[in-house]
Amino acid sequence: MNLTDPDDRDLACAEYVIGLMEADDHEAFERRLSTDAELVAGVARWREQLSGFNAQTNPVDPSPYLWPRIESALPGQATVSQALHSRAQQPRQRPQPRQSLWNSLALWRTISAAAVAASIAMFALVTQPQPEVRVYVALLKSPEQATGWLVQARELGTIRLVPLNPQAEVAGDKTLQLWTQLAGADAPISVALIEAGAEIELSADQLPGLGPEQLFAISLEPAGGSPTGLPTGPILFAGNTEPI
Amino acid sequence: MTANTFDYERALQACAQGQRDAFKHLYDQEARWLLGVAVRIVQDRQLAEDVLQESFVQIWTKASQFDPVLGSARGWIYTIVRNRCLSEVRRPGFTRKVEVVDIDEINDQQAMMSGDGRLSGHDQTTAMALARCLEQLDQERRACIEAAYLDGYTQAELATRFDKPLGTIKSWIRRGLLTLRECLK
């Protein structure tokens, strides 16, 4: 990546904004942003100029439960999510000393190098994903090591269970039951009753927690699920989570 | 065209001061448009909602660090969502379909969703300037830049999508951006 030629520098800013940089270049460029006022100004300019694209996509109405999920994930809520987000939480700050800037929108259109210099260090950080959300997968295998289910689990988000055999069935007086056991726990906890051969989505807050080396297992239970709170029938498939 | 008069800068300032109702108001105003952007890139409704959830938490926790010198509040919000989406599709192991299309058959750029009340007067001007300048590009160059921005495709994915060599894609993007820059001055 050439950051000496003026054209290349400016095009790098555009590519960074659009998302076209290869991973290595992207990281290197981001590091440069913390010290290079001209690059920051270039990124800001291209970002605003290309923002017209944001008007070109059709709206999609969010599900009604999205807002409650957002609310419950905000710092200050007494949930598991609070612990995960607390490291990203900044101390609640009063508005910056540049109070007057809030009141004069025209200022943001004139990006002077001097004004930018004061903000450079925060520029890339503030808009980059924080905290990095962890995603896990688990392959649930039978005792004979045949994979029956794939679990994709997203911290604070959605857990997806995908059966590899959509034609699988269980007898009418039975059901499948999904269990999970946190790393270090000594017993599994029931998560849900599931249908054979059917993909299912759950919310992460239906789990007692989510982490690496966490067991997910599916057992065969009487209709209505295990009466005891622990698996009573055979474990059909099981596997541990790995981060991806 | 009536203009959107929602004050995004004031909304972020209120969020920075811990005002939940302003944050909800911002969500009510913009979530469906942001979700549209996310769905377009990650191509999965549920994943897009997860990403939007994380984005809004970030908007809330980082609102005090928004600096109006560096751009508009609305632009900042969209940047957060887009960056999260791009991170998702760049995760190792993330696969998504890249349908092959004939670049010569891509029609005129999509219409701006700039119907009543959608954009502020200023944003309409910005959007129209971009539209006007995109029209001046050769059609393949425009198609590459649009697909890169709207769908979040990498250069390699663009090469697959348009069935062209990677070098050709890189050249189209470079020349397209140069022309765009000159026009937008």
Short mmCIF file of C-alpha atoms in Angstrom, two decimals:
data_model
loop_
_atom_site.label_atom_id
_atom_site.label_comp_id
_atom_site.label_asym_id
_atom_site.label_seq_id
_atom_site.Cartn_x
_atom_site.Cartn_y
_atom_site.Cartn_z
CA MET A 1 0.00 0.00 0.00
CA ASN A 2 1.55 3.27 -1.10
CA LEU A 3 0.93 6.13 1.24
CA THR A 4 3.47 8.55 -0.21
CA ASP A 5 1.92 9.41 -3.56
CA PRO A 6 -0.86 11.99 -3.01
CA ASP A 7 -3.33 10.25 -5.30
CA ASP A 8 -2.65 6.89 -3.69
CA ARG A 9 -3.13 8.41 -0.26
CA ASP A 10 -6.46 9.86 -1.19
CA LEU A 11 -7.67 6.71 -2.90
CA ALA A 12 -6.60 4.73 0.15
CA CYS A 13 -8.93 6.92 2.20
CA ALA A 14 -11.77 6.14 -0.18
CA GLU A 15 -11.06 2.42 -0.16
CA TYR A 16 -10.88 2.42 3.62
CA VAL A 17 -14.28 4.10 3.86
CA ILE A 18 -15.89 1.76 1.34
CA GLY A 19 -14.31 -1.31 2.94
CA LEU A 20 -12.14 -2.44 0.06
CA MET A 21 -8.81 -2.75 1.83
CA GLU A 22 -7.25 -6.13 2.46
CA ALA A 23 -6.98 -6.97 6.15
CA ASP A 24 -3.25 -6.20 6.49
CA ASP A 25 -3.52 -2.90 4.67
CA HIS A 26 -6.60 -2.05 6.69
CA GLU A 27 -4.76 -2.54 9.97
CA ALA A 28 -1.73 -0.60 8.80
CA PHE A 29 -3.88 2.23 7.53
CA GLU A 30 -5.79 2.41 10.78
CA ARG A 31 -2.57 2.73 12.72
CA ARG A 32 -1.55 5.57 10.45
CA LEU A 33 -4.83 7.34 11.16
CA SER A 34 -3.80 7.91 14.74
CA THR A 35 -0.99 10.21 13.63
CA ASP A 36 -1.75 11.41 10.12
CA ALA A 37 -4.12 14.37 10.09
CA GLU A 38 -4.32 14.49 6.33
CA LEU A 39 -5.49 10.89 6.11
CA VAL A 40 -8.09 11.53 8.79
CA ALA A 41 -9.38 14.52 6.84
CA GLY A 42 -9.45 12.43 3.68
CA VAL A 43 -11.42 9.68 5.38
CA ALA A 44 -13.86 12.19 6.83
CA ARG A 45 -14.36 13.83 3.44
CA TRP A 46 -14.91 10.59 1.52
CA ARG A 47 -17.19 9.32 4.27
CA GLU A 48 -19.45 12.33 3.94
CA GLN A 49 -19.35 12.40 0.16
CA LEU A 50 -20.19 8.71 -0.14
CA SER A 51 -22.87 8.89 2.53
CA GLY A 52 -25.34 9.46 -0.29
CA PHE A 53 -25.16 5.71 -0.85
CA ASN A 54 -26.79 5.17 2.53
CA ALA A 55 -30.02 6.46 1.03
CA GLN A 56 -30.07 3.74 -1.61
CA THR A 57 -31.06 0.77 0.46
CA ASN A 58 -34.63 -0.16 1.26
CA PRO A 59 -35.66 0.00 4.90
CA VAL A 60 -36.32 -3.20 6.82
CA ASP A 61 -38.55 -3.02 9.85
CA PRO A 62 -36.87 -4.48 12.94
CA SER A 63 -38.54 -7.25 14.92
CA PRO A 64 -40.41 -5.99 17.96
CA TYR A 65 -37.98 -7.68 20.33
CA LEU A 66 -34.91 -5.88 18.94
CA TRP A 67 -35.41 -2.75 21.03
CA PRO A 68 -35.81 -4.66 24.32
CA ARG A 69 -32.65 -6.58 23.51
CA ILE A 70 -30.77 -3.36 22.90
CA GLU A 71 -32.08 -1.85 26.10
CA SER A 72 -31.12 -4.84 28.16
CA ALA A 73 -27.59 -4.76 26.75
CA LEU A 74 -26.90 -1.17 27.74
CA PRO A 75 -24.46 -0.55 30.58
CA GLY A 76 -26.37 -0.04 33.77
CA GLN A 77 -28.74 -2.96 33.24
CA ALA A 78 -28.34 -5.76 35.78
CA THR A 79 -27.83 -8.56 33.29
CA VAL A 80 -25.06 -10.88 32.16
CA SER A 81 -24.49 -8.54 29.26
CA GLN A 82 -23.37 -5.83 31.62
CA ALA A 83 -20.27 -7.76 32.60
CA LEU A 84 -19.40 -8.30 28.96
CA HIS A 85 -19.81 -4.68 28.03
CA SER A 86 -18.34 -3.10 31.11
CA ARG A 87 -14.85 -3.21 29.71
CA ALA A 88 -15.99 -1.14 26.73
CA GLN A 89 -17.90 1.33 28.82
CA GLN A 90 -16.36 4.74 29.14
CA PRO A 91 -16.93 6.71 32.29
CA ARG A 92 -19.99 8.82 31.62
CA GLN A 93 -18.48 12.04 30.35
CA ARG A 94 -19.83 15.51 30.32
CA PRO A 95 -19.97 16.84 26.76
CA GLN A 96 -16.54 17.77 25.48
CA PRO A 97 -15.21 21.28 26.13
CA ARG A 98 -16.00 22.11 22.51
CA GLN A 99 -19.60 22.73 23.57
CA SER A 100 -19.95 25.47 20.99
CA LEU A 101 -19.40 23.03 18.15
CA TRP A 102 -22.64 21.27 18.94
CA ASN A 103 -24.42 24.52 18.27
CA SER A 104 -22.86 25.36 14.95
CA LEU A 105 -23.32 22.57 12.48
CA ALA A 106 -21.65 24.46 9.68
CA LEU A 107 -18.32 23.96 11.37
CA TRP A 108 -18.17 20.30 10.58
CA ARG A 109 -18.07 21.04 6.90
CA THR A 110 -14.78 22.86 7.13
CA ILE A 111 -12.29 20.31 8.24
CA SER A 112 -9.09 22.06 9.12
CA ALA A 113 -5.96 20.09 9.87
CA ALA A 114 -5.53 21.80 13.20
CA ALA A 115 -9.01 20.92 14.42
CA VAL A 116 -8.63 17.41 13.14
CA ALA A 117 -5.32 16.91 14.91
CA ALA A 118 -7.06 17.08 18.25
CA SER A 119 -9.40 14.26 17.34
CA ILE A 120 -7.17 11.96 15.36
CA ALA A 121 -6.37 9.46 18.02
CA MET A 122 -10.04 8.71 18.69
CA PHE A 123 -11.22 8.82 15.11
CA ALA A 124 -10.78 5.24 14.03
CA LEU A 125 -11.37 3.76 17.45
CA VAL A 126 -14.77 5.26 18.00
CA THR A 127 -16.33 3.81 14.86
CA GLN A 128 -14.63 0.43 14.95
CA PRO A 129 -16.62 -2.43 16.42
CA GLN A 130 -16.21 -2.51 20.17
CA PRO A 131 -16.33 -4.76 21.90
CA GLU A 132 -15.48 -7.44 19.42
CA VAL A 133 -18.41 -9.80 19.55
CA ARG A 134 -17.48 -13.42 19.96
CA VAL A 135 -18.97 -16.09 17.79
CA TYR A 136 -18.73 -19.82 18.52
CA VAL A 137 -19.48 -22.98 16.62
CA ALA A 138 -20.00 -26.48 17.85
CA LEU A 139 -20.34 -29.65 15.82
CA LEU A 140 -22.62 -32.07 17.64
CA LYS A 141 -21.56 -35.61 16.89
CA SER A 142 -23.00 -39.00 17.65
CA PRO A 143 -21.02 -41.59 19.63
CA GLU A 144 -19.96 -42.93 16.22
CA GLN A 145 -18.59 -39.48 15.35
CA ALA A 146 -21.23 -38.72 12.75
CA THR A 147 -22.11 -35.02 12.80
CA GLY A 148 -25.80 -34.51 13.37
CA TRP A 149 -26.12 -30.81 14.20
CA LEU A 150 -24.23 -27.58 13.81
CA VAL A 151 -24.50 -24.90 16.47
CA GLN A 152 -23.62 -21.29 15.64
CA ALA A 153 -23.74 -19.09 18.72
CA ARG A 154 -23.23 -15.37 18.94
CA GLU A 155 -22.45 -13.63 22.21
CA LEU A 156 -25.52 -11.59 23.24
CA GLY A 157 -27.23 -12.48 20.01
CA THR A 158 -28.71 -15.44 18.25
CA ILE A 159 -28.00 -19.13 18.68
CA ARG A 160 -28.70 -21.11 15.56
CA LEU A 161 -29.06 -24.91 15.46
CA VAL A 162 -28.88 -26.50 12.05
CA PRO A 163 -29.63 -30.20 11.55
CA LEU A 164 -27.49 -31.89 8.96
CA ASN A 165 -30.29 -34.27 8.13
CA PRO A 166 -33.52 -32.40 7.56
CA GLN A 167 -35.30 -35.72 7.08
CA ALA A 168 -34.54 -37.01 10.56
CA GLU A 169 -37.52 -37.99 12.65
CA VAL A 170 -38.23 -39.23 16.11
CA ALA A 171 -41.02 -41.49 17.29
CA GLY A 172 -44.28 -39.75 18.14
CA ASP A 173 -43.97 -40.33 21.88
CA LYS A 174 -40.47 -38.86 22.02
CA THR A 175 -38.83 -35.49 21.67
CA LEU A 176 -35.34 -34.13 21.31
CA GLN A 177 -34.03 -31.95 24.10
CA LEU A 178 -31.14 -29.51 23.89
CA TRP A 179 -28.82 -29.16 26.86
CA THR A 180 -25.80 -27.05 27.58
CA GLN A 181 -23.11 -27.34 30.20
CA LEU A 182 -20.85 -24.41 30.91
CA ALA A 183 -17.13 -25.08 31.10
CA GLY A 184 -16.41 -26.09 34.67
CA ALA A 185 -20.02 -26.85 35.60
CA ASP A 186 -20.85 -30.35 36.78
CA ALA A 187 -24.28 -30.77 35.26
CA PRO A 188 -26.04 -29.77 32.07
CA ILE A 189 -28.95 -27.35 31.99
CA SER A 190 -31.93 -27.77 29.73
CA VAL A 191 -32.23 -25.17 27.00
CA ALA A 192 -35.16 -26.17 24.82
CA LEU A 193 -37.16 -28.98 23.32
CA ILE A 194 -36.41 -29.22 19.63
CA GLU A 195 -37.81 -30.90 16.60
CA ALA A 196 -35.80 -33.43 14.63
CA GLY A 197 -34.68 -32.16 11.26
CA ALA A 198 -35.76 -28.57 11.88
CA GLU A 199 -33.49 -25.56 12.03
CA ILE A 200 -34.12 -23.46 15.12
CA GLU A 201 -33.04 -20.07 16.40
CA LEU A 202 -32.77 -19.16 20.04
CA SER A 203 -31.73 -16.03 21.79
CA ALA A 204 -28.49 -16.00 23.77
CA ASP A 205 -30.37 -14.99 26.87
CA GLN A 206 -32.07 -18.40 26.81
CA LEU A 207 -28.68 -19.84 27.76
CA PRO A 208 -27.12 -19.74 31.21
CA GLY A 209 -24.03 -18.34 29.52
CA LEU A 210 -21.87 -18.69 26.43
CA GLY A 211 -18.18 -19.33 26.15
CA PRO A 212 -15.49 -21.55 24.67
CA GLU A 213 -15.32 -25.25 25.55
CA GLN A 214 -19.01 -25.21 26.37
CA LEU A 215 -20.90 -28.42 25.86
CA PHE A 216 -24.05 -28.63 23.81
CA ALA A 217 -25.88 -31.94 23.73
CA ILE A 218 -29.11 -33.36 22.37
CA SER A 219 -30.82 -36.22 24.16
CA LEU A 220 -33.84 -38.32 23.31
CA GLU A 221 -36.56 -37.81 25.90
CA PRO A 222 -40.19 -38.66 26.39
CA ALA A 223 -42.66 -36.25 24.79
CA GLY A 224 -42.72 -33.13 26.96
CA GLY A 225 -39.04 -33.46 27.82
CA SER A 226 -37.10 -34.97 30.68
CA PRO A 227 -39.16 -35.13 33.85
CA THR A 228 -36.10 -34.86 36.07
CA GLY A 229 -34.25 -31.76 34.91
CA LEU A 230 -31.35 -33.90 33.71
CA PRO A 231 -31.11 -36.09 30.60
CA THR A 232 -32.95 -39.40 31.10
CA GLY A 233 -32.62 -40.76 27.58
CA PRO A 234 -29.57 -41.42 25.42
CA ILE A 235 -27.36 -38.52 24.35
CA LEU A 236 -27.66 -38.58 20.57
CA PHE A 237 -25.25 -35.79 19.67
CA ALA A 238 -22.78 -33.68 21.62
CA GLY A 239 -19.92 -31.30 21.05
CA ASN A 240 -17.99 -28.38 22.53
CA THR A 241 -17.92 -24.80 21.31
CA GLU A 242 -14.92 -23.29 19.61
CA PRO A 243 -14.47 -19.61 18.89
CA ILE A 244 -14.33 -18.55 15.24
CA MET B 1 -39.39 16.97 -1.36
CA THR B 2 -39.94 17.62 2.30
CA ALA B 3 -36.83 17.50 4.39
CA ASN B 4 -36.10 15.45 7.45
CA THR B 5 -35.66 17.79 10.37
CA PHE B 6 -34.59 15.22 12.95
CA ASP B 7 -31.56 16.60 14.78
CA TYR B 8 -29.03 13.77 14.90
CA GLU B 9 -26.35 15.89 16.53
CA ARG B 10 -28.68 16.81 19.35
CA ALA B 11 -29.74 13.19 19.71
CA LEU B 12 -26.14 12.07 20.17
CA GLN B 13 -25.51 14.85 22.61
CA ALA B 14 -28.52 13.71 24.65
CA CYS B 15 -27.27 10.11 24.52
CA ALA B 16 -23.88 11.31 25.75
CA GLN B 17 -25.72 12.80 28.72
CA GLY B 18 -27.46 9.53 29.45
CA GLN B 19 -30.92 10.42 28.17
CA ARG B 20 -32.57 7.12 27.32
CA ASP B 21 -35.65 8.64 25.77
CA ALA B 22 -33.51 10.49 23.22
CA PHE B 23 -31.79 7.21 22.42
CA LYS B 24 -35.14 5.50 21.90
CA HIS B 25 -36.23 8.39 19.74
CA LEU B 26 -33.11 7.96 17.62
CA TYR B 27 -33.84 4.24 17.32
CA ASP B 28 -37.42 4.91 16.27
CA GLN B 29 -36.18 7.36 13.68
CA GLU B 30 -33.38 5.41 12.07
CA ALA B 31 -33.42 1.70 12.95
CA ARG B 32 -35.35 0.54 9.87
CA TRP B 33 -32.99 2.35 7.49
CA LEU B 34 -29.93 1.05 9.33
CA LEU B 35 -31.33 -2.47 9.34
CA GLY B 36 -31.82 -2.17 5.60
CA VAL B 37 -28.15 -1.31 5.19
CA ALA B 38 -27.15 -4.23 7.42
CA VAL B 39 -29.37 -6.79 5.74
CA ARG B 40 -27.98 -5.80 2.37
CA ILE B 41 -24.41 -6.48 3.48
CA VAL B 42 -24.69 -9.53 5.75
CA GLN B 43 -27.51 -11.07 3.71
CA ASP B 44 -29.19 -12.56 6.73
CA ARG B 45 -32.04 -10.95 8.59
CA GLN B 46 -31.26 -12.43 12.00
CA LEU B 47 -27.57 -11.66 11.80
CA ALA B 48 -28.37 -8.13 10.68
CA GLU B 49 -30.52 -7.66 13.78
CA ASP B 50 -27.74 -8.96 16.01
CA VAL B 51 -25.32 -6.53 14.37
CA LEU B 52 -27.81 -3.70 14.76
CA GLN B 53 -28.22 -4.51 18.44
CA GLU B 54 -24.46 -4.29 18.94
CA SER B 55 -24.29 -1.13 16.86
CA PHE B 56 -26.88 0.67 18.93
CA VAL B 57 -25.09 -0.30 22.13
CA GLN B 58 -21.92 1.15 20.65
CA ILE B 59 -23.74 4.32 19.59
CA TRP B 60 -24.96 4.74 23.14
CA THR B 61 -21.64 4.07 24.84
CA LYS B 62 -19.57 6.11 22.38
CA ALA B 63 -21.91 9.03 21.87
CA SER B 64 -19.80 11.28 24.06
CA GLN B 65 -16.85 10.68 21.75
CA PHE B 66 -18.62 11.76 18.59
CA ASP B 67 -16.80 14.77 17.21
CA PRO B 68 -18.83 16.98 14.87
CA VAL B 69 -15.63 18.37 13.36
CA LEU B 70 -15.08 15.07 11.63
CA GLY B 71 -18.48 14.61 10.07
CA SER B 72 -22.20 14.52 10.61
CA ALA B 73 -23.86 12.61 13.41
CA ARG B 74 -25.99 10.71 10.95
CA GLY B 75 -22.87 9.75 9.00
CA TRP B 76 -21.21 8.60 12.22
CA ILE B 77 -24.13 6.34 13.05
CA TYR B 78 -24.12 4.75 9.59
CA THR B 79 -20.35 4.30 9.78
CA ILE B 80 -20.68 2.30 12.98
CA VAL B 81 -23.29 0.01 11.46
CA ARG B 82 -21.42 -0.42 8.18
CA ASN B 83 -18.13 -1.13 9.95
CA ARG B 84 -19.74 -3.81 12.09
CA CYS B 85 -21.30 -5.39 9.02
CA LEU B 86 -18.01 -5.36 7.15
CA SER B 87 -16.29 -6.95 10.17
CA GLU B 88 -18.87 -9.71 10.11
CA VAL B 89 -18.47 -10.58 6.47
CA ARG B 90 -14.69 -10.46 6.82
CA ARG B 91 -14.63 -12.99 9.69
CA PRO B 92 -12.61 -16.05 8.83
CA GLY B 93 -15.04 -18.76 7.87
CA PHE B 94 -17.90 -16.43 7.00
CA THR B 95 -19.27 -17.45 3.67
CA ARG B 96 -21.90 -15.74 1.66
CA LYS B 97 -23.31 -16.22 -1.78
CA VAL B 98 -21.88 -14.03 -4.48
CA GLU B 99 -24.19 -14.34 -7.41
CA VAL B 100 -22.56 -13.86 -10.78
CA VAL B 101 -24.12 -11.08 -12.81
CA ASP B 102 -23.40 -9.64 -16.20
CA ILE B 103 -21.90 -6.25 -15.53
CA ASP B 104 -23.17 -4.93 -18.82
CA GLU B 105 -26.72 -5.62 -17.81
CA ILE B 106 -26.73 -3.65 -14.60
CA ASN B 107 -29.21 -0.90 -15.11
CA ASP B 108 -28.99 2.66 -14.02
CA GLN B 109 -28.08 3.05 -10.41
CA GLN B 110 -30.83 2.42 -7.97
CA ALA B 111 -33.04 5.31 -7.17
CA MET B 112 -32.26 7.19 -4.04
CA MET B 113 -34.73 6.33 -1.34
CA SER B 114 -35.08 10.00 -0.82
CA GLY B 115 -38.83 10.17 -0.60
CA ASP B 116 -40.69 12.48 1.67
CA GLY B 117 -38.98 13.30 4.90
CA ARG B 118 -36.23 10.73 4.46
CA LEU B 119 -33.24 13.04 4.24
CA SER B 120 -32.41 16.45 5.55
CA GLY B 121 -31.93 19.21 3.02
CA HIS B 122 -28.19 18.94 3.43
CA ASP B 123 -28.21 15.16 3.05
CA GLN B 124 -30.34 15.45 -0.06
CA THR B 125 -27.75 17.78 -1.56
CA THR B 126 -24.96 15.37 -0.70
CA ALA B 127 -26.86 12.40 -2.09
CA MET B 128 -27.71 14.22 -5.29
CA ALA B 129 -24.11 15.31 -5.79
CA LEU B 130 -23.03 11.68 -5.48
CA ALA B 131 -25.74 10.51 -7.86
CA ARG B 132 -24.81 13.12 -10.43
CA CYS B 133 -21.12 12.22 -10.24
CA LEU B 134 -21.75 8.47 -10.37
CA GLU B 135 -23.60 9.02 -13.62
CA GLN B 136 -20.41 10.37 -15.11
CA LEU B 137 -18.53 7.15 -14.54
CA ASP B 138 -18.17 4.40 -17.07
CA GLN B 139 -20.82 1.87 -16.26
CA GLU B 140 -18.47 -0.91 -15.09
CA ARG B 141 -16.58 1.41 -12.79
CA ARG B 142 -19.80 2.66 -11.28
CA ALA B 143 -21.12 -0.89 -10.85
CA CYS B 144 -17.97 -1.92 -8.95
CA ILE B 145 -18.04 1.02 -6.59
CA GLU B 146 -21.75 0.64 -5.91
CA ALA B 147 -21.47 -3.07 -5.24
CA ALA B 148 -18.48 -2.50 -2.99
CA TYR B 149 -20.30 0.08 -0.90
CA LEU B 150 -23.85 -1.23 -0.84
CA ASP B 151 -23.09 -4.95 -0.67
CA GLY B 152 -19.74 -4.74 1.10
CA TYR B 153 -18.06 -6.96 -1.46
CA THR B 154 -14.29 -7.36 -1.37
CA GLN B 155 -12.32 -6.92 -4.57
CA ALA B 156 -12.05 -10.70 -4.83
CA GLU B 157 -15.81 -11.05 -4.47
CA LEU B 158 -16.34 -8.39 -7.12
CA ALA B 159 -14.09 -10.36 -9.45
CA THR B 160 -16.31 -13.39 -8.84
CA ARG B 161 -19.52 -11.42 -9.15
CA PHE B 162 -18.71 -9.80 -12.47
CA ASP B 163 -16.58 -12.69 -13.69
CA LYS B 164 -13.62 -10.46 -14.42
CA PRO B 165 -9.96 -10.71 -13.44
CA LEU B 166 -8.99 -9.15 -10.12
CA GLY B 167 -6.65 -6.74 -11.89
CA THR B 168 -9.50 -5.45 -14.02
CA ILE B 169 -11.64 -4.83 -10.94
CA LYS B 170 -8.82 -2.98 -9.19
CA SER B 171 -8.27 -0.81 -12.23
CA TRP B 172 -11.97 -0.02 -12.60
CA ILE B 173 -12.24 0.95 -8.95
CA ARG B 174 -9.16 3.13 -9.05
CA ARG B 175 -10.23 4.98 -12.17
CA GLY B 176 -13.79 5.26 -10.95
CA LEU B 177 -12.70 6.79 -7.66
CA LEU B 178 -10.41 9.25 -9.42
CA THR B 179 -13.22 10.43 -11.67
CA LEU B 180 -15.58 10.60 -8.72
CA ARG B 181 -13.14 12.69 -6.75
CA GLU B 182 -12.71 15.20 -9.53
CA CYS B 183 -16.45 15.52 -9.96
CA LEU B 184 -17.22 15.87 -6.26
CA LYS B 185 -14.74 18.71 -5.75
#
